[in-house]
């Protein structure tokens, strides 16, 4: 069996509008100037407490905790008002690629995301992806990316070896996590990190139309 693990935000779905708006609202409630859009998108993928620390390391712990809570509340409110499909739409070809891979009897699908369990469950339900992923690793249960435990746990749960496992993501955190876990990392050029930050990727892919061929190339080289 082969295991394909996907990051979510910036890889499967484009949730940047929701993320930026939620972070700006959290900062406004604390009377702080929000970071630049580029800075906010640069921390997508990290666990939320780590992300906020990177944005405002000078803030006291209590204020960073309030920023985290404020972000969560704003995110849930905005998502509820817009719906998951509108606030976090699929990238072109993402759903079709997932469906093609799910139909294969030699491939298992997984997720490794900085989202919470509740956030991932809402997204999966909102996009009709119930049953697509046999393993889902979230920030609630692991150290922040790029620590490798999300991938390591996914491999343990599925019984798939590192040589047959591929991580697909758009950030340096995803590619560094893949390298730390000893698996192949495919970097998504369409996401939130500039491609110059994806140096740990084994290969960069332009779009979901190129995914199947890239996977076959990886597995052919491993065989």
PDB file of C-alpha atoms in Angstrom:
ATOM      1  CA  UNK A   1       0.000   0.000   0.000  1.00  0.00           C
ATOM      2  CA  UNK A   2       0.973   3.599  -0.602  1.00  0.00           C
ATOM      3  CA  UNK A   3       0.118   6.580   1.616  1.00  0.00           C
ATOM      4  CA  UNK A   4      -0.488  10.115   0.333  1.00  0.00           C
ATOM      5  CA  UNK A   5      -0.731  12.734   3.073  1.00  0.00           C
ATOM      6  CA  UNK A   6      -2.095  16.202   2.341  1.00  0.00           C
ATOM      7  CA  UNK A   7      -1.708  19.488   4.115  1.00  0.00           C
ATOM      8  CA  UNK A   8      -4.997  21.404   4.051  1.00  0.00           C
ATOM      9  CA  UNK A   9      -4.820  25.216   4.071  1.00  0.00           C
ATOM     10  CA  UNK A  10      -2.888  26.442   1.055  1.00  0.00           C
ATOM     11  CA  UNK A  11      -2.746  22.947  -0.437  1.00  0.00           C
ATOM     12  CA  UNK A  12      -6.237  21.467  -0.762  1.00  0.00           C
ATOM     13  CA  UNK A  13      -8.240  24.619   0.002  1.00  0.00           C
ATOM     14  CA  UNK A  14      -7.614  28.348  -0.287  1.00  0.00           C
ATOM     15  CA  UNK A  15      -8.637  29.727   3.089  1.00  0.00           C
ATOM     16  CA  UNK A  16      -6.364  32.777   3.099  1.00  0.00           C
ATOM     17  CA  UNK A  17      -9.226  35.285   3.207  1.00  0.00           C
ATOM     18  CA  UNK A  18     -10.734  33.600   6.245  1.00  0.00           C
ATOM     19  CA  UNK A  19      -7.367  33.249   7.998  1.00  0.00           C
ATOM     20  CA  UNK A  20      -6.297  36.847   7.439  1.00  0.00           C
ATOM     21  CA  UNK A  21      -9.677  38.292   8.427  1.00  0.00           C
ATOM     22  CA  UNK A  22      -9.772  36.205  11.615  1.00  0.00           C
ATOM     23  CA  UNK A  23      -6.249  37.188  12.622  1.00  0.00           C
ATOM     24  CA  UNK A  24      -6.921  40.872  11.940  1.00  0.00           C
ATOM     25  CA  UNK A  25     -10.071  40.736  14.068  1.00  0.00           C
ATOM     26  CA  UNK A  26      -8.207  39.051  16.931  1.00  0.00           C
ATOM     27  CA  UNK A  27      -5.508  41.727  16.876  1.00  0.00           C
ATOM     28  CA  UNK A  28      -8.072  44.538  16.690  1.00  0.00           C
ATOM     29  CA  UNK A  29      -9.838  43.215  19.769  1.00  0.00           C
ATOM     30  CA  UNK A  30      -6.521  43.480  21.637  1.00  0.00           C
ATOM     31  CA  UNK A  31      -5.927  47.015  20.382  1.00  0.00           C
ATOM     32  CA  UNK A  32      -2.949  45.878  18.326  1.00  0.00           C
ATOM     33  CA  UNK A  33      -2.013  46.583  14.739  1.00  0.00           C
ATOM     34  CA  UNK A  34      -2.450  43.436  12.713  1.00  0.00           C
ATOM     35  CA  UNK A  35       0.608  41.949  11.012  1.00  0.00           C
ATOM     36  CA  UNK A  36       0.944  42.308   7.265  1.00  0.00           C
ATOM     37  CA  UNK A  37      -0.990  39.856   5.123  1.00  0.00           C
ATOM     38  CA  UNK A  38       2.267  38.259   3.963  1.00  0.00           C
ATOM     39  CA  UNK A  39       3.350  37.703   7.566  1.00  0.00           C
ATOM     40  CA  UNK A  40       0.042  36.046   8.464  1.00  0.00           C
ATOM     41  CA  UNK A  41       0.135  33.738   5.453  1.00  0.00           C
ATOM     42  CA  UNK A  42       3.753  32.930   6.264  1.00  0.00           C
ATOM     43  CA  UNK A  43       2.770  31.182   9.510  1.00  0.00           C
ATOM     44  CA  UNK A  44      -0.121  29.143   8.077  1.00  0.00           C
ATOM     45  CA  UNK A  45       0.474  25.490   8.870  1.00  0.00           C
ATOM     46  CA  UNK A  46       1.982  26.015  12.286  1.00  0.00           C
ATOM     47  CA  UNK A  47       0.015  25.203  15.402  1.00  0.00           C
ATOM     48  CA  UNK A  48      -1.847  28.343  16.415  1.00  0.00           C
ATOM     49  CA  UNK A  49       0.079  29.068  19.608  1.00  0.00           C
ATOM     50  CA  UNK A  50       3.391  28.759  17.758  1.00  0.00           C
ATOM     51  CA  UNK A  51       2.064  30.882  14.892  1.00  0.00           C
ATOM     52  CA  UNK A  52       0.992  33.733  17.169  1.00  0.00           C
ATOM     53  CA  UNK A  53       4.326  33.647  18.993  1.00  0.00           C
ATOM     54  CA  UNK A  54       6.127  34.024  15.663  1.00  0.00           C
ATOM     55  CA  UNK A  55       3.921  36.981  14.766  1.00  0.00           C
ATOM     56  CA  UNK A  56       4.296  38.832  18.097  1.00  0.00           C
ATOM     57  CA  UNK A  57       7.113  37.297  20.169  1.00  0.00           C
ATOM     58  CA  UNK A  58       7.330  40.506  22.201  1.00  0.00           C
ATOM     59  CA  UNK A  59       3.788  40.156  23.596  1.00  0.00           C
ATOM     60  CA  UNK A  60       3.221  38.766  27.062  1.00  0.00           C
ATOM     61  CA  UNK A  61       2.018  35.177  27.287  1.00  0.00           C
ATOM     62  CA  UNK A  62      -1.424  36.187  28.575  1.00  0.00           C
ATOM     63  CA  UNK A  63      -1.972  38.456  25.592  1.00  0.00           C
ATOM     64  CA  UNK A  64      -0.830  35.791  23.142  1.00  0.00           C
ATOM     65  CA  UNK A  65      -3.330  33.394  24.721  1.00  0.00           C
ATOM     66  CA  UNK A  66      -6.083  35.991  24.191  1.00  0.00           C
ATOM     67  CA  UNK A  67      -4.988  36.419  20.574  1.00  0.00           C
ATOM     68  CA  UNK A  68      -5.242  32.659  20.035  1.00  0.00           C
ATOM     69  CA  UNK A  69      -8.697  32.558  21.604  1.00  0.00           C
ATOM     70  CA  UNK A  70      -9.792  35.625  19.650  1.00  0.00           C
ATOM     71  CA  UNK A  71      -8.612  34.092  16.397  1.00  0.00           C
ATOM     72  CA  UNK A  72     -10.494  30.857  17.068  1.00  0.00           C
ATOM     73  CA  UNK A  73     -13.710  32.738  17.890  1.00  0.00           C
ATOM     74  CA  UNK A  74     -13.446  34.971  14.815  1.00  0.00           C
ATOM     75  CA  UNK A  75     -12.632  32.020  12.560  1.00  0.00           C
ATOM     76  CA  UNK A  76     -15.623  30.015  13.751  1.00  0.00           C
ATOM     77  CA  UNK A  77     -17.947  33.004  13.412  1.00  0.00           C
ATOM     78  CA  UNK A  78     -16.800  33.857   9.884  1.00  0.00           C
ATOM     79  CA  UNK A  79     -16.835  30.224   8.750  1.00  0.00           C
ATOM     80  CA  UNK A  80     -20.355  29.749  10.105  1.00  0.00           C
ATOM     81  CA  UNK A  81     -21.602  32.853   8.306  1.00  0.00           C
ATOM     82  CA  UNK A  82     -20.051  31.892   4.953  1.00  0.00           C
ATOM     83  CA  UNK A  83     -19.980  28.091   5.033  1.00  0.00           C
ATOM     84  CA  UNK A  84     -16.878  25.946   4.599  1.00  0.00           C
ATOM     85  CA  UNK A  85     -17.177  25.581   0.839  1.00  0.00           C
ATOM     86  CA  UNK A  86     -17.260  29.363   0.303  1.00  0.00           C
ATOM     87  CA  UNK A  87     -14.771  30.416   2.990  1.00  0.00           C
ATOM     88  CA  UNK A  88     -12.269  27.650   2.142  1.00  0.00           C
ATOM     89  CA  UNK A  89     -12.856  26.673  -1.505  1.00  0.00           C
ATOM     90  CA  UNK A  90     -10.982  23.840  -3.163  1.00  0.00           C
ATOM     91  CA  UNK A  91      -8.060  24.733  -5.383  1.00  0.00           C
ATOM     92  CA  UNK A  92      -8.757  23.840  -9.022  1.00  0.00           C
ATOM     93  CA  UNK A  93      -8.534  20.087  -9.496  1.00  0.00           C
ATOM     94  CA  UNK A  94      -8.126  19.267  -5.812  1.00  0.00           C
ATOM     95  CA  UNK A  95     -11.411  17.398  -5.359  1.00  0.00           C
ATOM     96  CA  UNK A  96     -10.951  15.499  -8.610  1.00  0.00           C
ATOM     97  CA  UNK A  97      -7.421  14.475  -7.609  1.00  0.00           C
ATOM     98  CA  UNK A  98      -8.610  13.242  -4.221  1.00  0.00           C
ATOM     99  CA  UNK A  99     -11.391  11.272  -5.872  1.00  0.00           C
ATOM    100  CA  UNK A 100      -9.011   9.656  -8.370  1.00  0.00           C
ATOM    101  CA  UNK A 101      -6.582   8.621  -5.644  1.00  0.00           C
ATOM    102  CA  UNK A 102      -9.340   7.383  -3.355  1.00  0.00           C
ATOM    103  CA  UNK A 103     -10.575   5.074  -6.136  1.00  0.00           C
ATOM    104  CA  UNK A 104      -7.219   3.281  -6.319  1.00  0.00           C
ATOM    105  CA  UNK A 105      -6.970   0.054  -4.337  1.00  0.00           C
ATOM    106  CA  UNK A 106      -3.247   0.571  -3.652  1.00  0.00           C
ATOM    107  CA  UNK A 107      -3.453   4.096  -2.188  1.00  0.00           C
ATOM    108  CA  UNK A 108      -4.524   5.384   1.216  1.00  0.00           C
ATOM    109  CA  UNK A 109      -5.157   9.072   1.872  1.00  0.00           C
ATOM    110  CA  UNK A 110      -4.287  11.066   4.974  1.00  0.00           C
ATOM    111  CA  UNK A 111      -4.169  14.605   6.334  1.00  0.00           C
ATOM    112  CA  UNK A 112      -1.514  16.387   8.384  1.00  0.00           C
ATOM    113  CA  UNK A 113      -2.672  19.883   9.301  1.00  0.00           C
ATOM    114  CA  UNK A 114      -2.173  22.703  11.751  1.00  0.00           C
ATOM    115  CA  UNK A 115      -5.950  22.836  12.125  1.00  0.00           C
ATOM    116  CA  UNK A 116      -7.735  21.655  15.231  1.00  0.00           C
ATOM    117  CA  UNK A 117      -9.765  18.454  15.165  1.00  0.00           C
ATOM    118  CA  UNK A 118     -12.973  20.477  15.237  1.00  0.00           C
ATOM    119  CA  UNK A 119     -11.785  22.694  12.393  1.00  0.00           C
ATOM    120  CA  UNK A 120     -10.777  19.761  10.209  1.00  0.00           C
ATOM    121  CA  UNK A 121     -14.032  17.922  10.876  1.00  0.00           C
ATOM    122  CA  UNK A 122     -16.022  21.021   9.864  1.00  0.00           C
ATOM    123  CA  UNK A 123     -14.019  21.348   6.662  1.00  0.00           C
ATOM    124  CA  UNK A 124     -14.398  17.672   5.760  1.00  0.00           C
ATOM    125  CA  UNK A 125     -18.155  17.847   6.328  1.00  0.00           C
ATOM    126  CA  UNK A 126     -18.490  21.126   4.453  1.00  0.00           C
ATOM    127  CA  UNK A 127     -16.763  19.706   1.386  1.00  0.00           C
ATOM    128  CA  UNK A 128     -18.356  16.257   1.493  1.00  0.00           C
ATOM    129  CA  UNK A 129     -15.059  14.465   2.138  1.00  0.00           C
ATOM    130  CA  UNK A 130     -16.330  12.011   4.728  1.00  0.00           C
ATOM    131  CA  UNK A 131     -14.585   8.674   4.232  1.00  0.00           C
ATOM    132  CA  UNK A 132     -11.796  10.024   2.051  1.00  0.00           C
ATOM    133  CA  UNK A 133      -9.033  10.016   4.661  1.00  0.00           C
ATOM    134  CA  UNK A 134      -8.066   6.951   6.668  1.00  0.00           C
ATOM    135  CA  UNK A 135      -5.735   8.908   8.945  1.00  0.00           C
ATOM    136  CA  UNK A 136      -6.090  12.537  10.064  1.00  0.00           C
ATOM    137  CA  UNK A 137      -3.396  14.218  12.129  1.00  0.00           C
ATOM    138  CA  UNK A 138      -4.177  17.597  13.709  1.00  0.00           C
ATOM    139  CA  UNK A 139      -2.552  20.211  15.915  1.00  0.00           C
ATOM    140  CA  UNK A 140      -4.499  19.049  18.994  1.00  0.00           C
ATOM    141  CA  UNK A 141      -2.507  15.827  19.147  1.00  0.00           C
ATOM    142  CA  UNK A 142       1.030  16.755  18.052  1.00  0.00           C
ATOM    143  CA  UNK A 143       3.852  19.255  18.348  1.00  0.00           C
ATOM    144  CA  UNK A 144       3.712  21.892  15.650  1.00  0.00           C
ATOM    145  CA  UNK A 145       5.087  21.234  12.197  1.00  0.00           C
ATOM    146  CA  UNK A 146       7.865  20.694  11.174  1.00  0.00           C
ATOM    147  CA  UNK A 147       8.125  18.098  13.963  1.00  0.00           C
ATOM    148  CA  UNK A 148       7.681  14.730  12.207  1.00  0.00           C
ATOM    149  CA  UNK A 149       5.193  13.052  14.561  1.00  0.00           C
ATOM    150  CA  UNK A 150       2.146  13.774  12.390  1.00  0.00           C
ATOM    151  CA  UNK A 151       3.643  11.810   9.514  1.00  0.00           C
ATOM    152  CA  UNK A 152       5.110   9.147  11.772  1.00  0.00           C
ATOM    153  CA  UNK A 153       1.730   8.563  13.418  1.00  0.00           C
ATOM    154  CA  UNK A 154      -0.017   8.411  10.041  1.00  0.00           C
ATOM    155  CA  UNK A 155       2.437   5.725   8.905  1.00  0.00           C
ATOM    156  CA  UNK A 156       1.922   3.760  12.114  1.00  0.00           C
ATOM    157  CA  UNK A 157      -1.856   3.929  11.782  1.00  0.00           C
ATOM    158  CA  UNK A 158      -1.831   2.733   8.178  1.00  0.00           C
ATOM    159  CA  UNK A 159       1.129   0.367   8.325  1.00  0.00           C
ATOM    160  CA  UNK A 160       2.725   2.046   5.305  1.00  0.00           C
ATOM    161  CA  UNK A 161       6.514   2.368   5.149  1.00  0.00           C
ATOM    162  CA  UNK A 162       8.328   5.662   4.698  1.00  0.00           C
ATOM    163  CA  UNK A 163       9.468   4.673   1.198  1.00  0.00           C
ATOM    164  CA  UNK A 164       5.832   4.417   0.079  1.00  0.00           C
ATOM    165  CA  UNK A 165       4.668   7.607   1.810  1.00  0.00           C
ATOM    166  CA  UNK A 166       4.408  11.044   0.201  1.00  0.00           C
ATOM    167  CA  UNK A 167       3.630  14.368   1.896  1.00  0.00           C
ATOM    168  CA  UNK A 168       2.052  17.106  -0.218  1.00  0.00           C
ATOM    169  CA  UNK A 169       2.112  20.663   1.079  1.00  0.00           C
ATOM    170  CA  UNK A 170       2.659  24.298   0.210  1.00  0.00           C
ATOM    171  CA  UNK A 171       4.910  25.470   3.057  1.00  0.00           C
ATOM    172  CA  UNK A 172       8.443  24.976   4.252  1.00  0.00           C
ATOM    173  CA  UNK A 173       6.926  23.505   7.419  1.00  0.00           C
ATOM    174  CA  UNK A 174       5.368  20.685   5.373  1.00  0.00           C
ATOM    175  CA  UNK A 175       8.525  19.940   3.402  1.00  0.00           C
ATOM    176  CA  UNK A 176      10.783  20.103   6.466  1.00  0.00           C
ATOM    177  CA  UNK A 177       8.376  17.777   8.281  1.00  0.00           C
ATOM    178  CA  UNK A 178       8.520  15.316   5.394  1.00  0.00           C
ATOM    179  CA  UNK A 179      12.320  15.401   5.400  1.00  0.00           C
ATOM    180  CA  UNK A 180      12.420  14.883   9.167  1.00  0.00           C
ATOM    181  CA  UNK A 181      10.125  11.849   8.823  1.00  0.00           C
ATOM    182  CA  UNK A 182      12.176  10.391   5.984  1.00  0.00           C
ATOM    183  CA  UNK A 183       9.408  10.557   3.397  1.00  0.00           C
ATOM    184  CA  UNK A 184       9.142  12.229  -0.011  1.00  0.00           C
ATOM    185  CA  UNK A 185       7.827  15.775   0.004  1.00  0.00           C
ATOM    186  CA  UNK A 186       6.028  17.244  -2.997  1.00  0.00           C
ATOM    187  CA  UNK A 187       5.843  21.031  -2.847  1.00  0.00           C
ATOM    188  CA  UNK A 188       2.704  22.784  -4.087  1.00  0.00           C
ATOM    189  CA  UNK A 189       3.658  25.873  -6.065  1.00  0.00           C
ATOM    190  CA  UNK A 190       0.175  27.409  -5.713  1.00  0.00           C
ATOM    191  CA  UNK A 191       0.169  27.865  -1.932  1.00  0.00           C
ATOM    192  CA  UNK A 192       1.171  30.416   0.677  1.00  0.00           C
ATOM    193  CA  UNK A 193       4.958  30.081   0.792  1.00  0.00           C
ATOM    194  CA  UNK A 194       7.199  31.313  -1.982  1.00  0.00           C
ATOM    195  CA  UNK A 195       8.771  28.386  -3.818  1.00  0.00           C
ATOM    196  CA  UNK A 196      12.205  29.572  -2.688  1.00  0.00           C
ATOM    197  CA  UNK A 197      11.229  28.385   0.800  1.00  0.00           C
ATOM    198  CA  UNK A 198      10.440  24.850  -0.394  1.00  0.00           C
ATOM    199  CA  UNK A 199      14.060  23.756  -0.684  1.00  0.00           C
ATOM    200  CA  UNK A 200      13.423  20.531   1.253  1.00  0.00           C
ATOM    201  CA  UNK A 201      10.900  19.333  -1.352  1.00  0.00           C
ATOM    202  CA  UNK A 202      11.919  16.414  -3.525  1.00  0.00           C
ATOM    203  CA  UNK A 203       9.911  17.922  -6.371  1.00  0.00           C
ATOM    204  CA  UNK A 204       7.649  20.921  -7.005  1.00  0.00           C
ATOM    205  CA  UNK A 205       4.316  20.477  -8.764  1.00  0.00           C
ATOM    206  CA  UNK A 206       2.524  23.194 -10.722  1.00  0.00           C
ATOM    207  CA  UNK A 207      -1.061  22.092 -10.153  1.00  0.00           C
ATOM    208  CA  UNK A 208      -3.230  19.098  -9.304  1.00  0.00           C
ATOM    209  CA  UNK A 209      -3.098  17.949 -12.890  1.00  0.00           C
ATOM    210  CA  UNK A 210       0.582  17.177 -12.365  1.00  0.00           C
ATOM    211  CA  UNK A 211       0.073  15.265  -9.119  1.00  0.00           C
ATOM    212  CA  UNK A 212      -0.622  11.773 -10.477  1.00  0.00           C
ATOM    213  CA  UNK A 213       2.463  11.777 -12.666  1.00  0.00           C
ATOM    214  CA  UNK A 214       4.641  13.078  -9.832  1.00  0.00           C
ATOM    215  CA  UNK A 215       3.408  10.334  -7.505  1.00  0.00           C
ATOM    216  CA  UNK A 216       4.043   7.620 -10.065  1.00  0.00           C
ATOM    217  CA  UNK A 217       7.558   8.962 -10.587  1.00  0.00           C
ATOM    218  CA  UNK A 218       8.228   8.853  -6.840  1.00  0.00           C
ATOM    219  CA  UNK A 219       6.954   5.310  -6.446  1.00  0.00           C
ATOM    220  CA  UNK A 220       8.788   4.107  -9.553  1.00  0.00           C
ATOM    221  CA  UNK A 221      12.054   5.454  -8.161  1.00  0.00           C
ATOM    222  CA  UNK A 222      11.367   3.771  -4.808  1.00  0.00           C
ATOM    223  CA  UNK A 223      10.567   0.369  -6.348  1.00  0.00           C
TER     224      UNK A 223
END
